mmCIF file of C-alpha atoms in Angstrom:
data_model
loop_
_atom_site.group_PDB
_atom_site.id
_atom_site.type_symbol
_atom_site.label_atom_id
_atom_site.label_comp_id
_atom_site.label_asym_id
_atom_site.label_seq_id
_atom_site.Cartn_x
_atom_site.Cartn_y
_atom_site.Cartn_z
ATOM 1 C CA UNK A 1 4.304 -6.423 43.485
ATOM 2 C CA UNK A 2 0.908 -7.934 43.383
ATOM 3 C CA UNK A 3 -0.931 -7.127 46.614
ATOM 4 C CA UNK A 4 1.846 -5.290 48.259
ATOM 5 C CA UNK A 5 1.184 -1.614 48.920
ATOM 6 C CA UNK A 6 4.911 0.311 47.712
ATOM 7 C CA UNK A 7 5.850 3.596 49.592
ATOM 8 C CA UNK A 8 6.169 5.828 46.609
ATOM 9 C CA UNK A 9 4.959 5.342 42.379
ATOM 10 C CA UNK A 10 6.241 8.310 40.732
ATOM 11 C CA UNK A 11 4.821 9.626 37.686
ATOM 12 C CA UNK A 12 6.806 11.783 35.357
ATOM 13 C CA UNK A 13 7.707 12.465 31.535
ATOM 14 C CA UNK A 14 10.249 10.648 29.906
ATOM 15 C CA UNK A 15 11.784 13.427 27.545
ATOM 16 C CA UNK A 16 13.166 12.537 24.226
ATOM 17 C CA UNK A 17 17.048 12.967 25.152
ATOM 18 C CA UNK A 18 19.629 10.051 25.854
ATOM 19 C CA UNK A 19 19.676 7.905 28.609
ATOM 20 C CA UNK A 20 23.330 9.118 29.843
ATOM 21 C CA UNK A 21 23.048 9.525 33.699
ATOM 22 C CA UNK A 22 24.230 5.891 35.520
ATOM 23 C CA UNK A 23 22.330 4.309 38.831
ATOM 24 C CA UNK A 24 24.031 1.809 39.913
ATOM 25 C CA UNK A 25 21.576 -1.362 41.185
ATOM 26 C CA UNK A 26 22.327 -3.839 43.701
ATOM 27 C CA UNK A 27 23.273 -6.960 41.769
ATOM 28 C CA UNK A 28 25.810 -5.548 40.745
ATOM 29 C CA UNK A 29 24.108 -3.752 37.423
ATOM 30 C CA UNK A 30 23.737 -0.834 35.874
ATOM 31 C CA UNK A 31 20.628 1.277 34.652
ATOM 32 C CA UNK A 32 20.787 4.615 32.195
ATOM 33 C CA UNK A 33 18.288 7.020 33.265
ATOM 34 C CA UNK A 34 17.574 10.167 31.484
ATOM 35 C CA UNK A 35 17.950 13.932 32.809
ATOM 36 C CA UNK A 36 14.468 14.364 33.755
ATOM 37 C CA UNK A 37 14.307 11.335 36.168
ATOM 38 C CA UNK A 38 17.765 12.434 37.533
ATOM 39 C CA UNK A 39 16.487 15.378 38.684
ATOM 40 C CA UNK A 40 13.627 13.733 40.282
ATOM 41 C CA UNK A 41 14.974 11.603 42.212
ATOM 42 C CA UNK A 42 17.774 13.850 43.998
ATOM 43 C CA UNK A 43 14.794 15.766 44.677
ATOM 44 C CA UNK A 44 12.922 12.942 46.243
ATOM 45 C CA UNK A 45 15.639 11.234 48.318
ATOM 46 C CA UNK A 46 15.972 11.996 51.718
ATOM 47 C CA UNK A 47 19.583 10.698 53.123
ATOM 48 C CA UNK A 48 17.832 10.347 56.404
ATOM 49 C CA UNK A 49 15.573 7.490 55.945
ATOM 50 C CA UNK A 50 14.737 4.728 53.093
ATOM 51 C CA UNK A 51 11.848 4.708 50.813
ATOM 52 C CA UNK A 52 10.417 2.572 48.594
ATOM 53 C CA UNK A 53 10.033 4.069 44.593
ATOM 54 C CA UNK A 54 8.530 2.259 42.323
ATOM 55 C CA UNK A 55 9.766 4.097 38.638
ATOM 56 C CA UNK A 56 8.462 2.510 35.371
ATOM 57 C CA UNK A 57 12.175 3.462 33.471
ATOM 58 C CA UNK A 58 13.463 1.184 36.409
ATOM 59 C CA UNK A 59 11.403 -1.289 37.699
ATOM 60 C CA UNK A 60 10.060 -2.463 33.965
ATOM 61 C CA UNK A 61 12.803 -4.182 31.538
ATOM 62 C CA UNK A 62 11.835 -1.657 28.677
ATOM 63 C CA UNK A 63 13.625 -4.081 25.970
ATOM 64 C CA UNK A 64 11.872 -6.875 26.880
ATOM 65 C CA UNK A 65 8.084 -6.802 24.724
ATOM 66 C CA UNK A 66 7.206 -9.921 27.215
ATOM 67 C CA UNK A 67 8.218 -8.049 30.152
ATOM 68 C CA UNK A 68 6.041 -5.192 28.936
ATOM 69 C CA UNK A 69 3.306 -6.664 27.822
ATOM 70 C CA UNK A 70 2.604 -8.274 31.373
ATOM 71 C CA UNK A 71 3.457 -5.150 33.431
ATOM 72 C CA UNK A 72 0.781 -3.463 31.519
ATOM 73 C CA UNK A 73 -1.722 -5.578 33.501
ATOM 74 C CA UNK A 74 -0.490 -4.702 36.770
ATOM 75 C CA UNK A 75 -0.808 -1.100 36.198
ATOM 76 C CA UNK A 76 -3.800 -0.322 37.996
ATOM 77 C CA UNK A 77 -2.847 -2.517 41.263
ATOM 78 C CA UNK A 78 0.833 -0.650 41.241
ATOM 79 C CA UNK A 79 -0.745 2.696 41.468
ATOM 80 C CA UNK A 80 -3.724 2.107 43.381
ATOM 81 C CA UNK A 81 -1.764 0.208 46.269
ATOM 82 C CA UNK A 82 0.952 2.739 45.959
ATOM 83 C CA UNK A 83 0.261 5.597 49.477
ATOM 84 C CA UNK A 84 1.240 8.342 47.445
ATOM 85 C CA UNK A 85 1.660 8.650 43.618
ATOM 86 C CA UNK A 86 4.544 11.298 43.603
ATOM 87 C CA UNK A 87 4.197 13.882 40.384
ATOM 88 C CA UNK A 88 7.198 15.549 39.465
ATOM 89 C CA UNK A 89 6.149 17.845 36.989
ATOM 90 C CA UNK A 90 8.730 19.804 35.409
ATOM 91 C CA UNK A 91 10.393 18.433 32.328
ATOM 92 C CA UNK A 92 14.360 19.264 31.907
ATOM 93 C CA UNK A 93 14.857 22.718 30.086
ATOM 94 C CA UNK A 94 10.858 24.190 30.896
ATOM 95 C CA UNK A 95 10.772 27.187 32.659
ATOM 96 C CA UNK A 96 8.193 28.075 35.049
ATOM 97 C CA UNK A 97 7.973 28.981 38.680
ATOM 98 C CA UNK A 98 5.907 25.808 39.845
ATOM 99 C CA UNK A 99 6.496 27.111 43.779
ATOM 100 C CA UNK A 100 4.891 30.413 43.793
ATOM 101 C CA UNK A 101 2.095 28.802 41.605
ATOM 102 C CA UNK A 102 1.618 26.278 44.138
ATOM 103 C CA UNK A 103 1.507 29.023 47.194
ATOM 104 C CA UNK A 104 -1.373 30.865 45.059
ATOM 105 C CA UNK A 105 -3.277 27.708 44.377
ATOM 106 C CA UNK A 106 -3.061 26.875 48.508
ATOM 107 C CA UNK A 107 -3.384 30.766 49.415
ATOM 108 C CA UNK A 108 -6.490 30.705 47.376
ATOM 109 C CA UNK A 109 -8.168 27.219 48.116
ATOM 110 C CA UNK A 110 -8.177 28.856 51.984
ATOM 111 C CA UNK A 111 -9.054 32.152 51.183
ATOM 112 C CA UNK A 112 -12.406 31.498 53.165
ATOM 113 C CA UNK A 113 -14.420 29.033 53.531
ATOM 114 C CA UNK A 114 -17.439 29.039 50.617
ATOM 115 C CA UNK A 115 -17.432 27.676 47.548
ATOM 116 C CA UNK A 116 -16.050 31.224 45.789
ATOM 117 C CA UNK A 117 -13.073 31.091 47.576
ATOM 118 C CA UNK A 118 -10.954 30.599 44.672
ATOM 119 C CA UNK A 119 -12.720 33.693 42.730
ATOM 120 C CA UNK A 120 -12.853 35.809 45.992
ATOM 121 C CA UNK A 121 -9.335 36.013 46.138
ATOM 122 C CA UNK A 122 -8.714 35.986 42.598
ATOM 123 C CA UNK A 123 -10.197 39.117 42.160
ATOM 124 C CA UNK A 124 -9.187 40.756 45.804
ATOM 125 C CA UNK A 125 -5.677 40.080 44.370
ATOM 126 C CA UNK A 126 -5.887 41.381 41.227
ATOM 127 C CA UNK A 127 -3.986 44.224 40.626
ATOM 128 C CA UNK A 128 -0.700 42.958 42.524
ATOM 129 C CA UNK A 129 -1.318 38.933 41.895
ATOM 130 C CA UNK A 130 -0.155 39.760 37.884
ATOM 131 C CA UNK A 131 3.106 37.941 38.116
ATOM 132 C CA UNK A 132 1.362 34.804 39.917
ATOM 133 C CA UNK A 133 -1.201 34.526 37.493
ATOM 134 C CA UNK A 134 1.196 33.908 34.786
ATOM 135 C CA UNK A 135 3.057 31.115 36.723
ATOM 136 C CA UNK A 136 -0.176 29.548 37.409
ATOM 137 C CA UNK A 137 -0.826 29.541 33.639
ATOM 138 C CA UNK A 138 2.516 28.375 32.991
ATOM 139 C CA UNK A 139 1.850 25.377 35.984
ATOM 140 C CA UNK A 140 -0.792 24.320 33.390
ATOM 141 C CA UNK A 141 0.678 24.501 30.581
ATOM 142 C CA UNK A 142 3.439 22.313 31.463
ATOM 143 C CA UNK A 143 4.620 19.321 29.260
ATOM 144 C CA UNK A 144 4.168 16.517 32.003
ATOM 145 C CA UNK A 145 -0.102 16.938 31.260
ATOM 146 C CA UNK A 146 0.224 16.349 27.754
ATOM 147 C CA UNK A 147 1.590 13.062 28.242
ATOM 148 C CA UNK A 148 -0.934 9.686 27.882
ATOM 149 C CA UNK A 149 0.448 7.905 30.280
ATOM 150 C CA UNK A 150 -0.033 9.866 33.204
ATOM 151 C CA UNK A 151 -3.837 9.770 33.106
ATOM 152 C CA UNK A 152 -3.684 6.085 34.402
ATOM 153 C CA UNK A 153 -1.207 7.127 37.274
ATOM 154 C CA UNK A 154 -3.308 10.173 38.269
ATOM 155 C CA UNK A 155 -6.355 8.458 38.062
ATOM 156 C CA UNK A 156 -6.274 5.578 39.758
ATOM 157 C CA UNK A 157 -3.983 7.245 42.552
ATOM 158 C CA UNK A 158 -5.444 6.893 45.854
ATOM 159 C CA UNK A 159 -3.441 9.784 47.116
ATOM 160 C CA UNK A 160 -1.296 12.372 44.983
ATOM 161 C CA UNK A 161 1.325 15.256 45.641
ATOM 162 C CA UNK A 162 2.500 17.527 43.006
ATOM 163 C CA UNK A 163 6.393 18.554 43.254
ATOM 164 C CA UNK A 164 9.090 20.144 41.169
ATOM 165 C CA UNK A 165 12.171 21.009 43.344
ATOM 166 C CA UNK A 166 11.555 21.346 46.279
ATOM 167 C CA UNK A 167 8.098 22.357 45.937
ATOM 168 C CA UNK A 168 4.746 20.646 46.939
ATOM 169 C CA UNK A 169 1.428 21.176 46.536
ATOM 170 C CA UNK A 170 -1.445 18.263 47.556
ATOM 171 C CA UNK A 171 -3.820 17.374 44.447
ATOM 172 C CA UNK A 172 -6.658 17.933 46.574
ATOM 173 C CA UNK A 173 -6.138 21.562 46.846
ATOM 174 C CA UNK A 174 -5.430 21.816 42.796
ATOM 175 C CA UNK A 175 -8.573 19.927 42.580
ATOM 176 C CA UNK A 176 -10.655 22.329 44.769
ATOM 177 C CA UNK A 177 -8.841 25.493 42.672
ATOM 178 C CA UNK A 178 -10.059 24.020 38.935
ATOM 179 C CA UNK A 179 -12.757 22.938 40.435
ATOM 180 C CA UNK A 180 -14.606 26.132 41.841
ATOM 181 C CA UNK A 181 -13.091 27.727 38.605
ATOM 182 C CA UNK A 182 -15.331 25.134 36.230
ATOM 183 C CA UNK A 183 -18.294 25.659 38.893
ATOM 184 C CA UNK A 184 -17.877 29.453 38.102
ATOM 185 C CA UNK A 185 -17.634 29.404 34.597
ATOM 186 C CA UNK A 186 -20.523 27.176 34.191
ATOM 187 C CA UNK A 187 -22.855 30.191 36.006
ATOM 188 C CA UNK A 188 -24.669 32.508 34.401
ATOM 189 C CA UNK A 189 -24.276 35.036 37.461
ATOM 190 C CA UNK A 190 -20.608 35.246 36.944
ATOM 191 C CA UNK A 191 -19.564 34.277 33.561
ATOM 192 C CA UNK A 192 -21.474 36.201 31.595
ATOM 193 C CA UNK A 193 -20.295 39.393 33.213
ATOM 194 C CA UNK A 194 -22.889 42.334 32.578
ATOM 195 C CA UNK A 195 -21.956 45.986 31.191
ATOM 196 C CA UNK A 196 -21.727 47.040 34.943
ATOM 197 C CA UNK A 197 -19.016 44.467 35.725
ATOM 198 C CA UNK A 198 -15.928 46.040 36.705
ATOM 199 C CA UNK A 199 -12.549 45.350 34.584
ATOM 200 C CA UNK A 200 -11.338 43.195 37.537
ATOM 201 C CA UNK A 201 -14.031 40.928 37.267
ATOM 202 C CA UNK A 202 -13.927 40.733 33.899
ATOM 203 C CA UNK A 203 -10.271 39.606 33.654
ATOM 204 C CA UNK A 204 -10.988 37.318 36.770
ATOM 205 C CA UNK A 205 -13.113 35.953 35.123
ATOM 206 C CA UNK A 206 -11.523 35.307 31.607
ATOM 207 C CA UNK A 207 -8.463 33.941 33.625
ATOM 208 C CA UNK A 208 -10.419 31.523 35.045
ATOM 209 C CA UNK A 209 -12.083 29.952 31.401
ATOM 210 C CA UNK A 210 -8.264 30.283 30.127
ATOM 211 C CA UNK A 211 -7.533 28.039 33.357
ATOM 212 C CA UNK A 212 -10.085 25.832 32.943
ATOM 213 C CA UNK A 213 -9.495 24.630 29.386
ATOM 214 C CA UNK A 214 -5.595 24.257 30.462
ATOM 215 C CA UNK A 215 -4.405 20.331 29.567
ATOM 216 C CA UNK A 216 -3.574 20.632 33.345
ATOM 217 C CA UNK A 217 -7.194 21.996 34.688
ATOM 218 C CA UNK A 218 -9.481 19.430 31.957
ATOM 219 C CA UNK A 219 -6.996 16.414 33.209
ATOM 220 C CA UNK A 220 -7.670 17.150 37.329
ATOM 221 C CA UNK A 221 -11.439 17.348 36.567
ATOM 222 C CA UNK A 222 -10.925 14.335 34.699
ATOM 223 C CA UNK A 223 -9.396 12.508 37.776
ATOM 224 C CA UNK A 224 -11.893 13.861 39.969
ATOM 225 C CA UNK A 225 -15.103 12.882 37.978
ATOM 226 C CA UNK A 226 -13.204 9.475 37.239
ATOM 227 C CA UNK A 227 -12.638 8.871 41.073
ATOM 228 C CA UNK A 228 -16.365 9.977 42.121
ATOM 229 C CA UNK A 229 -18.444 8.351 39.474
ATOM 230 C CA UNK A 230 -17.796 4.462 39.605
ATOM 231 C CA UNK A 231 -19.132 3.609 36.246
ATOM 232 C CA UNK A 232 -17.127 1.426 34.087
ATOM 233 C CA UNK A 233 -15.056 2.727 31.489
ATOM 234 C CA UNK A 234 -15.097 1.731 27.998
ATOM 235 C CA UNK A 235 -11.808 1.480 25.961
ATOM 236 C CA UNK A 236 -13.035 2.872 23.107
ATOM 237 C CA UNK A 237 -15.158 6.160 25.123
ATOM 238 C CA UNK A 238 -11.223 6.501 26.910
ATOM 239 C CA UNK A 239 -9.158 6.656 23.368
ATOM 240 C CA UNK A 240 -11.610 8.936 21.685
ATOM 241 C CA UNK A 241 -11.517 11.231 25.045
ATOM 242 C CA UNK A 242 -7.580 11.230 24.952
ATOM 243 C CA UNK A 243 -7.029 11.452 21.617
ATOM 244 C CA UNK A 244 -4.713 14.398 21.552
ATOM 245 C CA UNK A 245 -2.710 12.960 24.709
ATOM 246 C CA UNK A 246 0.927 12.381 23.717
ATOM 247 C CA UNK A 247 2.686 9.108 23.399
ATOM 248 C CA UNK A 248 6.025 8.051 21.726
ATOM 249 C CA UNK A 249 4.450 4.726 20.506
ATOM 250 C CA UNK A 250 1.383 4.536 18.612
ATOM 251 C CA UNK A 251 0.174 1.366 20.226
ATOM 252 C CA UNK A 252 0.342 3.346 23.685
ATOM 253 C CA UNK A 253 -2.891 5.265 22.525
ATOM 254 C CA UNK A 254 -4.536 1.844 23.777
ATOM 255 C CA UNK A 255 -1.976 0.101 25.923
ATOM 256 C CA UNK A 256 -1.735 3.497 28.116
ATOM 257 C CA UNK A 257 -5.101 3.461 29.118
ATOM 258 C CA UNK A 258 -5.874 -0.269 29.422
ATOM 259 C CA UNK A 259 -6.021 0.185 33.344
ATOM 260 C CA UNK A 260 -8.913 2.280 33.324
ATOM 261 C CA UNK A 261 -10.926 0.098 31.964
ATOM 262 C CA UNK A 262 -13.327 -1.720 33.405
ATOM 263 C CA UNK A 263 -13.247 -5.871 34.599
ATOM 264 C CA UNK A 264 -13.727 -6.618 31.055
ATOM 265 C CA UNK A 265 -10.271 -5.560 30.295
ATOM 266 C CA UNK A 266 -8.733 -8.907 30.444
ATOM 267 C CA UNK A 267 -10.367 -9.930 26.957
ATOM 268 C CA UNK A 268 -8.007 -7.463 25.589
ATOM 269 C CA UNK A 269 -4.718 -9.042 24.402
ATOM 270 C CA UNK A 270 -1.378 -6.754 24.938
ATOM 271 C CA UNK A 271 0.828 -7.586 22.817
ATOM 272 C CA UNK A 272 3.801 -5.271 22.017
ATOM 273 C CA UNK A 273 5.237 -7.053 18.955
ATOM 274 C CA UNK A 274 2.117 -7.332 17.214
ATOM 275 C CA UNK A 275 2.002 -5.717 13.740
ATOM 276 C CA UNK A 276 -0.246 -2.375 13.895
ATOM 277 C CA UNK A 277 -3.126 -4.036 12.011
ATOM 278 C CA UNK A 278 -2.907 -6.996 13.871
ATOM 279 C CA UNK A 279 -3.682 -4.560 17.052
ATOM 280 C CA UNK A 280 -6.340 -2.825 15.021
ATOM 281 C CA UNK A 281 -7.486 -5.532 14.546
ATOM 282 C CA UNK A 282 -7.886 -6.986 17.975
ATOM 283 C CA UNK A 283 -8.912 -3.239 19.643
ATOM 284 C CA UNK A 284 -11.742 -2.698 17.142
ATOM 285 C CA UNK A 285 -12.980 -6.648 17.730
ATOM 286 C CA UNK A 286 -12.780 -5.730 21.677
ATOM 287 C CA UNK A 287 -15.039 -2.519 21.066
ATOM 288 C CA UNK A 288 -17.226 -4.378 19.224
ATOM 289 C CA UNK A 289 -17.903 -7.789 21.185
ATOM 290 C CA UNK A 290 -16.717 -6.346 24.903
ATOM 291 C CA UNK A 291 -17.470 -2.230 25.034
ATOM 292 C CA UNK A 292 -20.866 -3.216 22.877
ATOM 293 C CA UNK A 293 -19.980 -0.218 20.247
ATOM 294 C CA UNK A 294 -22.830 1.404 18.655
ATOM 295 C CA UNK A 295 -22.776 -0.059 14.878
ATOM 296 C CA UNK A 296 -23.338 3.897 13.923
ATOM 297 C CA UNK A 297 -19.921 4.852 15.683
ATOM 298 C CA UNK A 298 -17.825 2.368 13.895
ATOM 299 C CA UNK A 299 -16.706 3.805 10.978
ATOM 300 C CA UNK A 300 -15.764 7.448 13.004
ATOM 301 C CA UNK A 301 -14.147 5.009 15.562
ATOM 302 C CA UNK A 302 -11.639 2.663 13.445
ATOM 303 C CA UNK A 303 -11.303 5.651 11.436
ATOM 304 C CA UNK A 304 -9.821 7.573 14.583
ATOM 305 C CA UNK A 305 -8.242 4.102 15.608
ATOM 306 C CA UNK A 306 -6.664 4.130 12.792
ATOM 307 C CA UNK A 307 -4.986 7.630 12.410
ATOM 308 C CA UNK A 308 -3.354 6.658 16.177
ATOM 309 C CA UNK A 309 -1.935 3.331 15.524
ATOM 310 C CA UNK A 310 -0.984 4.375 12.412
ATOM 311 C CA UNK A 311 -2.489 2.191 9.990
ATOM 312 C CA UNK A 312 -3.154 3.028 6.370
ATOM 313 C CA UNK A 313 -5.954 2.368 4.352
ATOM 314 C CA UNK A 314 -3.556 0.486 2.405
ATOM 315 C CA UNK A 315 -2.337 -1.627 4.940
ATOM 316 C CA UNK A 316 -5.549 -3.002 5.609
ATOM 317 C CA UNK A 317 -6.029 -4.054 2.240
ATOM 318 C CA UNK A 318 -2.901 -5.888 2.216
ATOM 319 C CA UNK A 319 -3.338 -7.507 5.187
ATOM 320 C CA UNK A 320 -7.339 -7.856 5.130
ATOM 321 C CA UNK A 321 -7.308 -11.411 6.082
ATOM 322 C CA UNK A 322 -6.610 -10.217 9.398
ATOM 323 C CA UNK A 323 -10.053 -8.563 9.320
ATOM 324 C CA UNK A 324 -12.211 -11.280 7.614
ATOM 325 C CA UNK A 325 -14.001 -12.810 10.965
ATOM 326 C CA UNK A 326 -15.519 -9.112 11.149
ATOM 327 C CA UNK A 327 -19.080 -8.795 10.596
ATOM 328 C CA UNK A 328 -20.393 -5.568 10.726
ATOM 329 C CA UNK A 329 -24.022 -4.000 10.732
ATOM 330 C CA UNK A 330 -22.834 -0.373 9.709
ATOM 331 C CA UNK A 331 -25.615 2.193 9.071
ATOM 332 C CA UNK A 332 -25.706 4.559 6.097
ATOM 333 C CA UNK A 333 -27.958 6.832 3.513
ATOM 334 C CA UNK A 334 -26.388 6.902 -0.118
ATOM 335 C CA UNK A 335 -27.316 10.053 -1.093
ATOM 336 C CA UNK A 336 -27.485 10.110 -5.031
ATOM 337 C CA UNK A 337 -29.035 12.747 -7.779
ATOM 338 C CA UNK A 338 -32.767 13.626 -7.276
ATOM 339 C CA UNK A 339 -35.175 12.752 -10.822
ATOM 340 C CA UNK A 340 -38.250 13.656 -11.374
ATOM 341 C CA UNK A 341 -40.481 10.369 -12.429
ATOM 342 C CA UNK A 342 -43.610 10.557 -14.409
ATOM 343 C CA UNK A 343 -46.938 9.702 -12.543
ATOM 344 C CA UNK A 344 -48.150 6.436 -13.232
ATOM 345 C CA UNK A 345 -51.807 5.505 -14.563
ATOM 346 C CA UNK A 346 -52.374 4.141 -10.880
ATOM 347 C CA UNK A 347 -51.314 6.782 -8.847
ATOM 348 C CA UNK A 348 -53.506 9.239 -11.233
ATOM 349 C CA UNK A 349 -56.436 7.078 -10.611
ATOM 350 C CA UNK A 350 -56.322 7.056 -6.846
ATOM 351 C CA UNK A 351 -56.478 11.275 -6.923
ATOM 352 C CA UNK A 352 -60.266 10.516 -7.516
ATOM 353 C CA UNK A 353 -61.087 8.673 -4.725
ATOM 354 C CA UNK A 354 -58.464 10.318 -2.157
ATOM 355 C CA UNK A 355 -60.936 12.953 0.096
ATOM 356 C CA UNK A 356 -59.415 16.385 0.609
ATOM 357 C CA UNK A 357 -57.700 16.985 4.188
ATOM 358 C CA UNK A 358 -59.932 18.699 6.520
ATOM 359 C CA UNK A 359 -59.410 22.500 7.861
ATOM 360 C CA UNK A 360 -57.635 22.070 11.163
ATOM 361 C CA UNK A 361 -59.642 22.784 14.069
ATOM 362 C CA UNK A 362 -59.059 25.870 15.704
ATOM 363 C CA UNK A 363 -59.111 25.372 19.458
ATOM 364 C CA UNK A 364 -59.371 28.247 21.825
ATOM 365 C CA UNK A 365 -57.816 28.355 25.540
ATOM 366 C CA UNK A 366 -59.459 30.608 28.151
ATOM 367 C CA UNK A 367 -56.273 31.560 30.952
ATOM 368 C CA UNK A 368 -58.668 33.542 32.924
ATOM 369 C CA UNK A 369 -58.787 32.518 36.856
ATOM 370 C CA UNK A 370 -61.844 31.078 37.824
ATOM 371 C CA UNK A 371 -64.434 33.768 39.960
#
């Protein structure tokens, strides 16, 4: 796929059931997809015309470490050259009325044309919006913005559309709707609602930090502070940002977001078979040598590194050869009991010739204007 554009990537949650539903590939052979992805794709296909997916479960031989490890690299050119990165967002068995959350987050986007737009009609809508609200919540709450792997896909997206069913709704206008809700909270004038604030603006306003600290609302801001800034990203910044992002293998804390890190990237091995401290091993040497880690972050980093790849203290004493070539300039104060020593002859001596400390002058400022 290098340097080809595809029609469609599509970016969606596994789920944790069995693979049971059969596509049948041309070949002839046979692929096991699971419920989620089912659903997907009868939602995507149109019977009129052809499209071209591109679907990790399908297009990536998921038994094959080899096959993994080099798809991994190709990552950021699959979704970047992709024209749309489809979302489907609903997991199988979640409950939540995506559609009328997506009309609100349009309806209010267009409400009019400043930057309030999004609290304007918030609050105009108040009193009969109740219902919406909580499928708006519920849109951000879903499971599909938990997952790690998505932040590549959304990220380095050039364009993205949000669906469940039949539903759409274009990430630019769920952009514009978290983002005039984070502007808002971050003002004095209308977060920190004064006693004469009526109730609706109050509980406008409390939906709105609820919204904003959604996985859903912090992960769009994400994208769209990723997308504007241009700065490269540093592996180890990314997995202590992400930390609580889901995965179903621990070595997917790194290998997920290896794409949105900068050129340096390629010093990074990926390596799916490698023992956990082995990869320890190799992610904390990359921090060190390529992301030019602060020596007094270490310790809180491979600490943290640690806890996700799920290495033990233990292990890495059994296995410490791995870590021998490390040399590392760590900072830190011992702090021990405080004793009281006895003066010596010398120090009393000096008191003789040491000359008091002076009164500090006293300065005076005159603020009156000039005649």
């Amino acid at each position: 796929m290098a340097g080809v554009a595809t029609g469609l990537a599509v970016s969606y949650t596994w789920g944790r059931d069995t693979a049971s539903y059969t596509i049948h590939m041309p070949g002839p052979s046979i692929i096991k997809i699971r419920e989620n992805l089912k659903n997907a794709l009868r939602s995507i296909r149109d019977e009129r015309s052809d499209c071209w997916l591109w679907i990790d479960a399908i297009c990536i031989k998921q038994r094959s470490n080899e096959e993994r490890n080099h798809q991994i690299k190709l990552m950021a050119e699959i979704y970047s050259n992709a024209n749309v990165v489809l979302v489907w967002l609903q997991s199988a068995n979640e409950d939540a009325d995506v559609g009328t959350a997506f009309d609100f987050v349009r309806t209010a986007v267009a409400h009019d044309t400043t930057d309030r737009s999004v609290f304007n009609y918030i609050q105009a809508h108040f009193r009969t919006s109740r219902s919406t609200w909580n499928a708006v919540k519920r849109l951000c709450q879903l499971r599909y913005w938990t997952r790690k792997w998505i932040i590549q896909e959304l990220v380095m997206a050039r364009s993205v559309v949000l669906q469940t069913g039949d539903s759409q709704c274009s990430m630019l206008d769920f952009e514009k709707f978290c983002g005039q809700l984070q502007t808002h909270r971050d003002q004095h004038a209308y977060y920190d609602a004064t006693a004469g604030s009526s109730s609706e603006t109050r509980e406008t306003l409390e939906f709105g930090r609820n919204l904003v600290s959604s996985p859903a609302a912090r992960l769009v801001l994400q994208r769209s502070a990723e997308t504007r800034g241009g700065q490269p990203r540093l592996l180890h910044e990314l997995i202590e940002r992400y930390a609580d992002s889901v995965c179903y293998l621990p070595c997917d804390h790194v290998y997920a977001l290896y794409s949105l890190v900068g050129e340096h990237r390629r010093h990074l091995s990926v390596n799916y078979a490698a023992e956990p401290v082995e990869r320890f091993a190799a992610v904390l040497h990359f921090a060190l040598t390529h992301d030019h880690l602060l020596p007094a972050k270490v310790l809180a980093f491979a600490s943290l590194l640690m806890k996700l790849l799920g290495v033990t203290q233990e292990t890495v004493r059994r296995r410490s050869a791995q870590l021998e070539n490390f040399q590392l300039v760590v900072p830190a104060t011992v702090v021990g009991a405080v004793t009281l020593q006895p003066e010596s002859e010398a120090s009393i001596a000096l008191r003789t010739r040491i000359e008091p400390l002076q009164p500090m002058r006293t300065l005076t400022f005159d603020t009156r204007p000039e005649v």
